[in-house]
mmCIF file of C-alpha atoms and ligand atoms in Angstrom:
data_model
loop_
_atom_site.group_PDB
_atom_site.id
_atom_site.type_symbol
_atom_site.label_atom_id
_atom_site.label_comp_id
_atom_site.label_asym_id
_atom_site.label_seq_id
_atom_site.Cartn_x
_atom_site.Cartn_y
_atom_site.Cartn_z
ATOM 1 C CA UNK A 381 42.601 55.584 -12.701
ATOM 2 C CA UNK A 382 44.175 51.997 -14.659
ATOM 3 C CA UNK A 383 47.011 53.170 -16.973
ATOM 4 C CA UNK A 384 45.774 52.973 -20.601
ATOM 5 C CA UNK A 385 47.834 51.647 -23.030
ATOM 6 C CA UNK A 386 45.921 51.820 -26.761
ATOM 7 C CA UNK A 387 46.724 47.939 -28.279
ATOM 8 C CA UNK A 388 47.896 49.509 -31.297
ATOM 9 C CA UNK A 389 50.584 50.661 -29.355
ATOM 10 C CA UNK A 390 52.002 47.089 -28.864
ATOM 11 C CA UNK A 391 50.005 45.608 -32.359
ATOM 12 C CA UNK A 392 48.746 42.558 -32.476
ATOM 13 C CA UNK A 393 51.989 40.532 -31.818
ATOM 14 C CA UNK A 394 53.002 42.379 -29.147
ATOM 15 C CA UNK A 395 49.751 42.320 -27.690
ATOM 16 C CA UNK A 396 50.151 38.162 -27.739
ATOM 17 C CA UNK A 397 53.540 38.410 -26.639
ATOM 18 C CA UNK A 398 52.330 40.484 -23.297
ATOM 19 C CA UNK A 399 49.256 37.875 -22.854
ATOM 20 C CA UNK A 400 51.420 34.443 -22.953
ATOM 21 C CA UNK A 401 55.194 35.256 -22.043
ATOM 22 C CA UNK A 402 54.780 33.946 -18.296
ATOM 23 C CA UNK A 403 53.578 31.278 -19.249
ATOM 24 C CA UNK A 404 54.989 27.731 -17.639
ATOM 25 C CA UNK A 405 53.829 24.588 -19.281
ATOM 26 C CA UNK A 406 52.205 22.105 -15.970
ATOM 27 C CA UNK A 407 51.216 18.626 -18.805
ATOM 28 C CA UNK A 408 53.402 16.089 -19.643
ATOM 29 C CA UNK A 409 50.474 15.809 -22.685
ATOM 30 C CA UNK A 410 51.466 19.362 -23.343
ATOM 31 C CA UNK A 411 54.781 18.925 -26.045
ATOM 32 C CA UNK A 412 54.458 22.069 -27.801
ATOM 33 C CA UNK A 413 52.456 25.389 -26.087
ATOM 34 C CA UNK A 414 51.868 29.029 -27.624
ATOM 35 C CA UNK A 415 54.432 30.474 -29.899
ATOM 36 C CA UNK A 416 53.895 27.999 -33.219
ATOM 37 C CA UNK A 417 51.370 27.707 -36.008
ATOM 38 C CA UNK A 418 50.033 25.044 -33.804
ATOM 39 C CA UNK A 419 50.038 23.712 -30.103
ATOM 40 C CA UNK A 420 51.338 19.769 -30.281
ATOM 41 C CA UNK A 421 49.488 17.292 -27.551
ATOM 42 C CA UNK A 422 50.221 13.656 -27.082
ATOM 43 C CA UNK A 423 47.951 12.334 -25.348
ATOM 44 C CA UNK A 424 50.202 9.569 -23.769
ATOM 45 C CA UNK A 425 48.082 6.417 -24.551
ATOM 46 C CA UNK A 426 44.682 8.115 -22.953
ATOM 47 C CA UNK A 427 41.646 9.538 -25.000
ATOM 48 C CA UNK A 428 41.398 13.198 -25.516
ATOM 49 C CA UNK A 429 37.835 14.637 -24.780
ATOM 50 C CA UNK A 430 37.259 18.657 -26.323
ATOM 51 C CA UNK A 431 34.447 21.092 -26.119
ATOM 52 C CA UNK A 432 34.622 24.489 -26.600
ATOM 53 C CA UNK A 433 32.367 27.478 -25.852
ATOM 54 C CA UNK A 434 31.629 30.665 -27.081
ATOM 55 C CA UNK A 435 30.911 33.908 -24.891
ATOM 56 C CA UNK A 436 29.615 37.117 -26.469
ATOM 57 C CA UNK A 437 29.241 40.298 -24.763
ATOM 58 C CA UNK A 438 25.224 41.500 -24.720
ATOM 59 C CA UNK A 439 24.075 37.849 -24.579
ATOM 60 C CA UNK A 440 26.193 35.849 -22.426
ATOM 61 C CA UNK A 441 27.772 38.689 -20.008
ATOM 62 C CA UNK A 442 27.165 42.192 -19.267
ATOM 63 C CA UNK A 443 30.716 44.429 -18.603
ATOM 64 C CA UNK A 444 28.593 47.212 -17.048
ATOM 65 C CA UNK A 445 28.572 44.374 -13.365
ATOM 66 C CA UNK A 446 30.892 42.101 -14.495
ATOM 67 C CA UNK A 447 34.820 42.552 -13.399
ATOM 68 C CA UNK A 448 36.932 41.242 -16.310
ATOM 69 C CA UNK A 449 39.245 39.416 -14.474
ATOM 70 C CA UNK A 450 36.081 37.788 -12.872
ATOM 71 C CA UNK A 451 35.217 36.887 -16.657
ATOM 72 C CA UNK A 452 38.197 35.213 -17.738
ATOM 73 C CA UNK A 453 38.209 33.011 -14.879
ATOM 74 C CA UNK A 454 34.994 32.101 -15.891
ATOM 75 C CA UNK A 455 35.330 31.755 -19.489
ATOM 76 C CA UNK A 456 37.630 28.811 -18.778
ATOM 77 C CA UNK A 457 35.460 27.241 -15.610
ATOM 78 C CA UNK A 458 32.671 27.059 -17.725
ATOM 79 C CA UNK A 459 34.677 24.662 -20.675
ATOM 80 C CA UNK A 460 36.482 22.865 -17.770
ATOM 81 C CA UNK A 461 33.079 21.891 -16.253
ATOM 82 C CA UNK A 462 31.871 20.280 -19.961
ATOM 83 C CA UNK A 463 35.435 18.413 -19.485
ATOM 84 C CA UNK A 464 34.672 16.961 -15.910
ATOM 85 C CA UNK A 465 31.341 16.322 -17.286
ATOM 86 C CA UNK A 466 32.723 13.561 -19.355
ATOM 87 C CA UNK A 467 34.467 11.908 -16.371
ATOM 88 C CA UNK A 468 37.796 13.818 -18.027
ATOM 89 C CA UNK A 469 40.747 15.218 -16.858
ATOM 90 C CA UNK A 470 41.053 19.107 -18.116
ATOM 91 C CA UNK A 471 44.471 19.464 -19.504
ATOM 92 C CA UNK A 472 44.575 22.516 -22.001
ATOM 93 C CA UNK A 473 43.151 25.267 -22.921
ATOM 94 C CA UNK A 474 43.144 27.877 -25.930
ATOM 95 C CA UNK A 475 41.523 31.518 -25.365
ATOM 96 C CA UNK A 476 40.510 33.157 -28.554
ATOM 97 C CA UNK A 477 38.895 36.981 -28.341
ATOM 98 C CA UNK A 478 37.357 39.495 -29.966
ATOM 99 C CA UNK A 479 38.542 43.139 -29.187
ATOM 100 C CA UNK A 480 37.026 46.697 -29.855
ATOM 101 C CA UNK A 481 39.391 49.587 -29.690
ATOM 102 C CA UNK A 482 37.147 50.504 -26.315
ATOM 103 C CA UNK A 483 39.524 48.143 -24.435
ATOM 104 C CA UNK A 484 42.886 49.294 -23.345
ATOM 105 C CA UNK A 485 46.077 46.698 -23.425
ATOM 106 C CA UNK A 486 45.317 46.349 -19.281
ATOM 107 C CA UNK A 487 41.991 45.656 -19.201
ATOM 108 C CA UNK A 488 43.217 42.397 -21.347
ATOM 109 C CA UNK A 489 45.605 41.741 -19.060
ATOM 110 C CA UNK A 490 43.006 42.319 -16.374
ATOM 111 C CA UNK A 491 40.912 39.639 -18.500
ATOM 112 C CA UNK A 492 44.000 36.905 -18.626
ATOM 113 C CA UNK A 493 45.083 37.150 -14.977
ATOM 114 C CA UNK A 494 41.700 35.687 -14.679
ATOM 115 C CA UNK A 495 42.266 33.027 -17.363
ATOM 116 C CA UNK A 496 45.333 32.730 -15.852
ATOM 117 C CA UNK A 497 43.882 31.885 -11.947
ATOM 118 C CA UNK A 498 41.679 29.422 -13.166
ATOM 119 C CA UNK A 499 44.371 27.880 -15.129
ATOM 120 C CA UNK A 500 46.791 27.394 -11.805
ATOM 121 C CA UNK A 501 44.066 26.177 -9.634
ATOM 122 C CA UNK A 502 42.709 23.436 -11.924
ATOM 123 C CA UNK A 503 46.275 22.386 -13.418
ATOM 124 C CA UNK A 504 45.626 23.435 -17.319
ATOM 125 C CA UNK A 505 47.895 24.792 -20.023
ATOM 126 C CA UNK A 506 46.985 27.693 -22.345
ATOM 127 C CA UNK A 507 48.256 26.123 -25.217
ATOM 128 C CA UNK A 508 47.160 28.904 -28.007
ATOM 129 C CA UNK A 509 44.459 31.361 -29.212
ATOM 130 C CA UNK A 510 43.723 33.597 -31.740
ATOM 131 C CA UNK A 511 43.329 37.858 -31.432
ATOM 132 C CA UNK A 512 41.417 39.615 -33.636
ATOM 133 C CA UNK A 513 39.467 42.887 -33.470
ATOM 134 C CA UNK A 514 35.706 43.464 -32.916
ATOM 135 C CA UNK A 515 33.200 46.075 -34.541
ATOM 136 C CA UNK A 516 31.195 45.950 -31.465
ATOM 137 C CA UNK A 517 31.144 43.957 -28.340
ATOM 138 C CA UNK A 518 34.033 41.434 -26.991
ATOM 139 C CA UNK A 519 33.969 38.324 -27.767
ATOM 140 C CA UNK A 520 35.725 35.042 -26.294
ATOM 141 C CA UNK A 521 36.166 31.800 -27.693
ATOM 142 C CA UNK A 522 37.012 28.878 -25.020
ATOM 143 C CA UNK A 523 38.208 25.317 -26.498
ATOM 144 C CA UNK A 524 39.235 22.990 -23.379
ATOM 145 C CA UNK A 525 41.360 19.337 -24.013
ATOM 146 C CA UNK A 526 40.802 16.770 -21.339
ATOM 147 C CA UNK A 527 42.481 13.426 -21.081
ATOM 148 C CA UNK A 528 40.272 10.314 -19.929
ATOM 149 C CA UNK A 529 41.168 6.466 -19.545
ATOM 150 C CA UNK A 530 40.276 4.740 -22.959
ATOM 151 C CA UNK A 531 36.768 4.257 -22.746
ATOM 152 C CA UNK A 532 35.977 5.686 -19.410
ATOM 153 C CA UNK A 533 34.530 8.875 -20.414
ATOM 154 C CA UNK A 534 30.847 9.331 -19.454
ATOM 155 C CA UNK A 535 28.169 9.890 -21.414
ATOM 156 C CA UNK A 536 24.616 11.043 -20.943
ATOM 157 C CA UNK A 537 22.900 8.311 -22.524
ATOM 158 C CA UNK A 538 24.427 5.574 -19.984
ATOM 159 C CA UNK A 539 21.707 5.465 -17.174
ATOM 160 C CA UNK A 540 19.855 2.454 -16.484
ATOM 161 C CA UNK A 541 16.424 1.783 -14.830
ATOM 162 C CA UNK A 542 16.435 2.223 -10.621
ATOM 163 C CA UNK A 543 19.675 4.559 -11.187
ATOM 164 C CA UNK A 544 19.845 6.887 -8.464
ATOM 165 C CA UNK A 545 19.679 10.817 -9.753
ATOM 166 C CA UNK A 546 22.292 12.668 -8.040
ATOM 167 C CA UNK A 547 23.417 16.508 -7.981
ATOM 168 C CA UNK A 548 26.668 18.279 -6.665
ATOM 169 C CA UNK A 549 26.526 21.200 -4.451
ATOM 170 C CA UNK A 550 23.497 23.234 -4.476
ATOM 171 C CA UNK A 551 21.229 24.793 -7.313
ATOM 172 C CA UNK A 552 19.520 28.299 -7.817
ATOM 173 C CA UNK A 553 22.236 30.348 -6.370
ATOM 174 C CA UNK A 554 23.612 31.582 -9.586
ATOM 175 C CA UNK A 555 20.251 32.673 -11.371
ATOM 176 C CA UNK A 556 19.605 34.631 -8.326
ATOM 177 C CA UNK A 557 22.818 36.681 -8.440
ATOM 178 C CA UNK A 558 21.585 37.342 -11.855
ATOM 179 C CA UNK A 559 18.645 38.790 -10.453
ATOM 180 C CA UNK A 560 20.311 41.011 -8.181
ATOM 181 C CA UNK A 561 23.069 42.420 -10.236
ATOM 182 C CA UNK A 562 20.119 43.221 -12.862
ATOM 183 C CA UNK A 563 18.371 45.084 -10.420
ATOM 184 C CA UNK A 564 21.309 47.294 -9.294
ATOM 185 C CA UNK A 565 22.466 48.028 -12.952
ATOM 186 C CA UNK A 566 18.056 49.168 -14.053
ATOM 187 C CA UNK A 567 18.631 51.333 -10.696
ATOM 188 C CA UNK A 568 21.825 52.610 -11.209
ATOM 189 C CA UNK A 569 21.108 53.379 -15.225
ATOM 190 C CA UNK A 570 18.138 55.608 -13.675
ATOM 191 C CA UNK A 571 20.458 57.239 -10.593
ATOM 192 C CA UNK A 572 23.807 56.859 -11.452
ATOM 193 C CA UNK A 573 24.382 58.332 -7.800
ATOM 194 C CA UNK A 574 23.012 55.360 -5.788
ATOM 195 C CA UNK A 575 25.762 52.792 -4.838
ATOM 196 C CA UNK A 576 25.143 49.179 -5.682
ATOM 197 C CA UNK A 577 23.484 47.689 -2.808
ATOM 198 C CA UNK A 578 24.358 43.955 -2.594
ATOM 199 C CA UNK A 579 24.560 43.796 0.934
ATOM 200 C CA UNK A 580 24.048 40.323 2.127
ATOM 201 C CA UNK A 581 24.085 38.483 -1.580
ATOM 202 C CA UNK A 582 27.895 37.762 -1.455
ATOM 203 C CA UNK A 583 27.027 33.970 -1.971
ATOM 204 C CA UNK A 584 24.403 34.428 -4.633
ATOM 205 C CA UNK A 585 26.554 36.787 -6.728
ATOM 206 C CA UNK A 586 29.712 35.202 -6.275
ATOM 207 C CA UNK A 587 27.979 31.733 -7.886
ATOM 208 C CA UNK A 588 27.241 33.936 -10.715
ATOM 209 C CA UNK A 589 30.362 35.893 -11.136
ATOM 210 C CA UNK A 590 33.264 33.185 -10.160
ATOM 211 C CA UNK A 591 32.246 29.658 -10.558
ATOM 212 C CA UNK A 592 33.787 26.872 -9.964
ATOM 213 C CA UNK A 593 34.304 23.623 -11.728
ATOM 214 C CA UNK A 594 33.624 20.192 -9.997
ATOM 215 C CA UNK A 595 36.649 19.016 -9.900
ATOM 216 C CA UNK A 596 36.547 17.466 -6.487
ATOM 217 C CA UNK A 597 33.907 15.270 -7.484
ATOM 218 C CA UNK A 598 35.664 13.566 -10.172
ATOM 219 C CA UNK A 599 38.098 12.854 -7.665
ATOM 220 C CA UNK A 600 35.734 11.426 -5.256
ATOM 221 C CA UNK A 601 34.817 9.034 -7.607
ATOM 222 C CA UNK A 602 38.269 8.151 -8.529
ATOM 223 C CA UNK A 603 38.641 7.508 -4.967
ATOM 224 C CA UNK A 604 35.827 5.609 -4.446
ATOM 225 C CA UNK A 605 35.949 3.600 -7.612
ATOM 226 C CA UNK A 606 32.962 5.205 -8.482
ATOM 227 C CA UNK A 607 31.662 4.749 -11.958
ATOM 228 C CA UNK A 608 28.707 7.309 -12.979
ATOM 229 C CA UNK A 609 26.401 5.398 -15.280
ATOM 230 C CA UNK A 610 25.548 8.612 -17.113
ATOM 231 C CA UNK A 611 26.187 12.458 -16.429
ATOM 232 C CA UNK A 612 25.888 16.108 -17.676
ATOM 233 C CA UNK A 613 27.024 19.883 -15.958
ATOM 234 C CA UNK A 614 24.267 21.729 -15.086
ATOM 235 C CA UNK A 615 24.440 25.120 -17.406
ATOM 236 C CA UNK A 616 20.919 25.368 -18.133
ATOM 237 C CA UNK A 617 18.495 24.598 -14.808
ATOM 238 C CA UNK A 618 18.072 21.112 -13.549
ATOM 239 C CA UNK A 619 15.041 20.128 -15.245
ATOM 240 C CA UNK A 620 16.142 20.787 -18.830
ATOM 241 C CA UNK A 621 19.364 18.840 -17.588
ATOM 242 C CA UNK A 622 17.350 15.920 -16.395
ATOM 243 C CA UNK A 623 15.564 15.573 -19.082
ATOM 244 C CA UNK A 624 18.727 15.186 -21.499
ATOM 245 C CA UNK A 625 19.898 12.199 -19.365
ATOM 246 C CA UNK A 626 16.450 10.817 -19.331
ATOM 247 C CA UNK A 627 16.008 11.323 -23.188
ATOM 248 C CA UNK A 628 19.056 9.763 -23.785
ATOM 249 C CA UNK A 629 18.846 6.987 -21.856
ATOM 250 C CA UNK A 630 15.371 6.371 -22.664
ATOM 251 C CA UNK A 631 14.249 6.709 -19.564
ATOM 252 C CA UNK A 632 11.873 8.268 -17.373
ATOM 253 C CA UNK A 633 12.486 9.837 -13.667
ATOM 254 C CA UNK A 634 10.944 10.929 -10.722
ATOM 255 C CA UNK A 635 12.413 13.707 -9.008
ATOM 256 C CA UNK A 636 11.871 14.965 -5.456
ATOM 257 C CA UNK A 637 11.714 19.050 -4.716
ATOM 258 C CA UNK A 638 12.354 18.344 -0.760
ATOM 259 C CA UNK A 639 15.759 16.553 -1.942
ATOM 260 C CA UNK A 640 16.958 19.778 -4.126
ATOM 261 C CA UNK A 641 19.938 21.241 -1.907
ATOM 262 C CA UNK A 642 19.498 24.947 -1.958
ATOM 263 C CA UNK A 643 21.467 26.912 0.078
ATOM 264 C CA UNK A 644 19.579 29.192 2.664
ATOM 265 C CA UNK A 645 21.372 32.027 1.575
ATOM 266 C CA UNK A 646 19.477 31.483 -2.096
ATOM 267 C CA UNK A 647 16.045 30.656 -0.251
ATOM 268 C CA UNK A 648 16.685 34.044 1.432
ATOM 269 C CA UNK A 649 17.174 36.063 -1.899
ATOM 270 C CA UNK A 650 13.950 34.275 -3.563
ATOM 271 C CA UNK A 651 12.422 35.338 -0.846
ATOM 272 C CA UNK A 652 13.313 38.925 -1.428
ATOM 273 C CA UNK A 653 12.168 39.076 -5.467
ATOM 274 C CA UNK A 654 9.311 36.756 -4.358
ATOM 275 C CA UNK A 655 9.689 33.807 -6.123
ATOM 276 C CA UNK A 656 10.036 30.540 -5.593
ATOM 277 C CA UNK A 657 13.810 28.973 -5.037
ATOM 278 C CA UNK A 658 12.825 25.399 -6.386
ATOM 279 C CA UNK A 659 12.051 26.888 -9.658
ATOM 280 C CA UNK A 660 15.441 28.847 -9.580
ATOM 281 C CA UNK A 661 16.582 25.645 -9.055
ATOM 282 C CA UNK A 662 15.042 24.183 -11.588
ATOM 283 C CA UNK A 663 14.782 26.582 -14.473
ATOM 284 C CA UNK A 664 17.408 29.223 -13.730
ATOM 285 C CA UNK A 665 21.248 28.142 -15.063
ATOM 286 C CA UNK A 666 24.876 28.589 -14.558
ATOM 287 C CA UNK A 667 25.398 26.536 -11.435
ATOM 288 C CA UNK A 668 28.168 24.956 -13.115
ATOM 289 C CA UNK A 669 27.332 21.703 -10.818
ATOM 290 C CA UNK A 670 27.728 17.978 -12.231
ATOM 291 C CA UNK A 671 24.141 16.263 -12.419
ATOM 292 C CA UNK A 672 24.521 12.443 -12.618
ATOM 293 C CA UNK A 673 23.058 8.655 -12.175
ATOM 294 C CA UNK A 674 24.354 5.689 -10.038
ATOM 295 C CA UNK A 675 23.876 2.169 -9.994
ATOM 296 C CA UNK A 676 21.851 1.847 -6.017
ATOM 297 C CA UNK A 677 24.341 -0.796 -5.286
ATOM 298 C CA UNK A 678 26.587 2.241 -4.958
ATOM 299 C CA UNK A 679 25.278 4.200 -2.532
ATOM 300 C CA UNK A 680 27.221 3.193 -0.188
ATOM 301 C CA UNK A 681 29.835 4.851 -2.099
ATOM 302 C CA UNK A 682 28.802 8.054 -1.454
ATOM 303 C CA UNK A 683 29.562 9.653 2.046
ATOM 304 C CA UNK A 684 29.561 13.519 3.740
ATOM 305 C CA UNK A 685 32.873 14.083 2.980
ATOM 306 C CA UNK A 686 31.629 15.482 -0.509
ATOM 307 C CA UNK A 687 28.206 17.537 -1.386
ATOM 308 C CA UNK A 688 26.482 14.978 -2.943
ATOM 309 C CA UNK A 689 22.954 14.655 -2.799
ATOM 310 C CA UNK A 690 20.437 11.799 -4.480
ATOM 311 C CA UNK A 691 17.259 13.730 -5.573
ATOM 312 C CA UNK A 692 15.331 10.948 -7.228
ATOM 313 C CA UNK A 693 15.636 7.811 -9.414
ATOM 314 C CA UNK A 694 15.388 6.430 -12.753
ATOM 315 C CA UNK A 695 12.260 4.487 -14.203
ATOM 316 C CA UNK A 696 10.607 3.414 -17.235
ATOM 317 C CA UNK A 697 10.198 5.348 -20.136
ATOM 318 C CA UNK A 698 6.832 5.343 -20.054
ATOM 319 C CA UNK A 699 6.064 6.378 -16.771
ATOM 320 C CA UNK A 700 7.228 9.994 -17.522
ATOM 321 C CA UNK A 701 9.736 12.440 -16.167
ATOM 322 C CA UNK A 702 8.329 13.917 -13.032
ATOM 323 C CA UNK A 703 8.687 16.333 -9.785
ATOM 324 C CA UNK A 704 6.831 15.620 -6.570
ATOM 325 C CA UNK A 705 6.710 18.076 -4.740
ATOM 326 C CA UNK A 706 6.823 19.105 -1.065
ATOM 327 C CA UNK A 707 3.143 18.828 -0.679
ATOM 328 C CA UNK A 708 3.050 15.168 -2.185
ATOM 329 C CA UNK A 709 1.653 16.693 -5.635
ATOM 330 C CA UNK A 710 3.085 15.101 -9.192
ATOM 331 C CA UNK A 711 3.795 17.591 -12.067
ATOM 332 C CA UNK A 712 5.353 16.654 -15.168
ATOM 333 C CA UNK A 713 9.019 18.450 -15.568
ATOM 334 C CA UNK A 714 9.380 20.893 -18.155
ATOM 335 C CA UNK A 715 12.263 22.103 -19.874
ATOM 336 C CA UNK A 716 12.388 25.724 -18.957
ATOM 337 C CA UNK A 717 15.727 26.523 -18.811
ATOM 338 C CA UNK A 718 17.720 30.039 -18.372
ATOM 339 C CA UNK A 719 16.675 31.239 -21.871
ATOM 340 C CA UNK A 720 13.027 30.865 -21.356
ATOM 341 C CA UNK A 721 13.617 33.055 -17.718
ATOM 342 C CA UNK A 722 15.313 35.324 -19.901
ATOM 343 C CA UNK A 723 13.722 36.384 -23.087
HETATM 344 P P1 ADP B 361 48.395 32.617 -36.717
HETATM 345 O O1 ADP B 361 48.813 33.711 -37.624
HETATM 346 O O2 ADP B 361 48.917 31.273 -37.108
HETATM 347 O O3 ADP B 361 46.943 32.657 -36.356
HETATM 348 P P2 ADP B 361 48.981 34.082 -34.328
HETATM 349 O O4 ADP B 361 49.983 35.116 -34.600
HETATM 350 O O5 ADP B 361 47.545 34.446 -34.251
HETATM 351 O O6 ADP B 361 49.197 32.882 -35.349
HETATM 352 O O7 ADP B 361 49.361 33.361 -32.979
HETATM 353 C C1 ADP B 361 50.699 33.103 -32.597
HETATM 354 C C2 ADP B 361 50.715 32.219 -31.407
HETATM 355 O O8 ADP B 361 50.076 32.873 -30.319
HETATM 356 C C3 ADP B 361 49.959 30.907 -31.596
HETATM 357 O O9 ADP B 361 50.617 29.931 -30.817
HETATM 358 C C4 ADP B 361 48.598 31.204 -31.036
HETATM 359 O O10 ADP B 361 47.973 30.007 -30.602
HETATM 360 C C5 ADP B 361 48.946 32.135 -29.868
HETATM 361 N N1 ADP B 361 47.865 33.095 -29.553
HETATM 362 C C6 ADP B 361 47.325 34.027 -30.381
HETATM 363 N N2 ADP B 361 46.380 34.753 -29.730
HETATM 364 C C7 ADP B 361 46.323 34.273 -28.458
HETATM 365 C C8 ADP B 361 45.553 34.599 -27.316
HETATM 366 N N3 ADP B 361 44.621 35.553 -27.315
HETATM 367 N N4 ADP B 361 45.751 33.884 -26.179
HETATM 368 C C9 ADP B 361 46.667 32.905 -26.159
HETATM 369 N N5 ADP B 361 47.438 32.550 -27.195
HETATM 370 C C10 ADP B 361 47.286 33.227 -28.351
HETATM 371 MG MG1 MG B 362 45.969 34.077 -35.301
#
């Protein structure tokens, strides 16, 4: 059994004090870190991109199959992925939550050594926060700072007509885990006896519970002198994703479903719940992977040093947004994204 130590033990300030002593500052852009009124950035002649996220307990996670430490890691990935999503560099972080008395002082600290991972792998300060207690449910509130080139962050409304439509990695994986974890938590809520049985869904789950953030991409391009004409992180299925770009840019696409890179290990678990992987693909969420456009004079750019994969193009407004698909049959792309599968 964890030690439990209440937080009113330690009180609020203490309870801080545990969370952000270790902390060692990695910026130059970082001047002033936890421990002040405020955190002080300078941004040494670059722009400063923010976004921030909020993650509540009942509608965003479920603590009954997700590992805290698991969630903190995520809680950042998913604001550093808006960040690399704008061509940015993540540079800081601040971690706000929401805690009910159910939570012991280590299952925080079981929370931050995940906040804490993600921070040392992808370079970024925790520069601040806020603590506060919660009626009912925990709740976490993610800002991220990123530093970009002036006027070099990407938008989504920058694609032009012929783009190429490229993805990162592969899509699906994520909503599938979902799928699985759900059924083991209805099964064990009816026989608390029976042992989770995930046997063989390490890949799908794990996209769920630890994502990453594309941070190797953004590299690539640096390396490549690669400029994205416009591009977006996939949180909500590719489709509804698409269609921001192509709304945006006023434009219309067509999209091939024998070009979406899905992983055989996510074909495998459709196959088990019987349903179809491209709509995973396209309507489930959470893949955390970068969707974006590229002038065709670039392709050459690209190479298999880096999962990149074109999966249609860019056309006229007025000729639509659609998917062919593997049978040579044109449907129209809807915005179903992870809410719809949900609710
Ligand atoms: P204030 O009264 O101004 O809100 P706090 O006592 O809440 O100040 O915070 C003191 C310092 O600790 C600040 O630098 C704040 O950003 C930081 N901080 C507070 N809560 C957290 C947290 N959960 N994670 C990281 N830093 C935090
Ligand atoms: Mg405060």
């Amino acid at each position: 059994m964890m030690e439990r130590t209440e937080i009113n033990e330690l009180g609020e300030f203490g309870l801080i004090d545990r969370l952000t002593k270790n902390i060692e500052i990695k910026n130059a852009s970082t001047v002033l870190g936890v421990g002040d009124d405020a955190a002080v950035i300078d941004p040494l002649g670059k722009q400063i991109v923010i976004t921030t996220d909020l993650l509540l307990e009942g509608v965003h996670f479920d603590l009954t199959y997700t590992p805290l430490k698991h969630l903190g890691y995520k809680s950042i990935i998913v604001n550093l992925s808006d960040v690399y999503a704008m061509g940015a560099t993540p540079t800081q972080v601040t971690v706000s939550i929401g805690i009910s008395n159910r939570f012991g002082v280590e299952a925080i600290e079981e929370f931050y050594e995940g906040v804490y991972a993600a921070c040392e792998k992808y370079d970024v300060d925790l520069v601040g926060g806020d603590t506060s207690s919660s009626q009912k449910g925990f709740v976490i509130s993610v800002t991220a700072i990123g530093e970009v080139l002036a006027d070099k962050f990407i938008q989504r409304n920058g694609a032009n007509k012929s783009d190429l439509l490229c993805v990162s990695g592969d899509l699906g994986a994520a909503y599938l885990g979902l799928l699985f974890l759900e059924r083991e938590k209805k099964i064990f809520m009816e026989a608390p006896k029976v042992q989770p049985n995930l046997e063989g869904e390490a890949y799908v789950v794990g996209r769920l519970l630890k994502p990453e953030a594309r941070k190797d991409i953004i590299s690539f391009f640096e390396k490549q002198t690669l400029v994205p004409t416009s591009m977006i992180d996939i949180s909500d299925g590719l489709s509804s994703e698409i269609l921001h770009l192509c709304k945006q840019s006023n434009l219309g696409c067509v999209l091939y479903e024998e070009k979406i890179p899905i992983k055989e290990e996510a074909k495998n678990a459709a196959f088990k719940f019987e349903i179809d992987p491209t709509a995973c693909a396209l309507s489930g969420g959470e893949d955390y992977e970068l969707l974006f456009t590229i002038a065709q004079s670039d392709y050459e750019k690209l190479d298999s040093s880096i999962p990149i994969t074109v999966i249609g193009y860019m056309t006229e407004p007025e000729l639509g947004t659609h998917l062919i698909t593997k049978g040579g049959s044109k449907h129209p792309l809807i915005a179903q994204g992870w809410n719809a599968m949900n609710k």
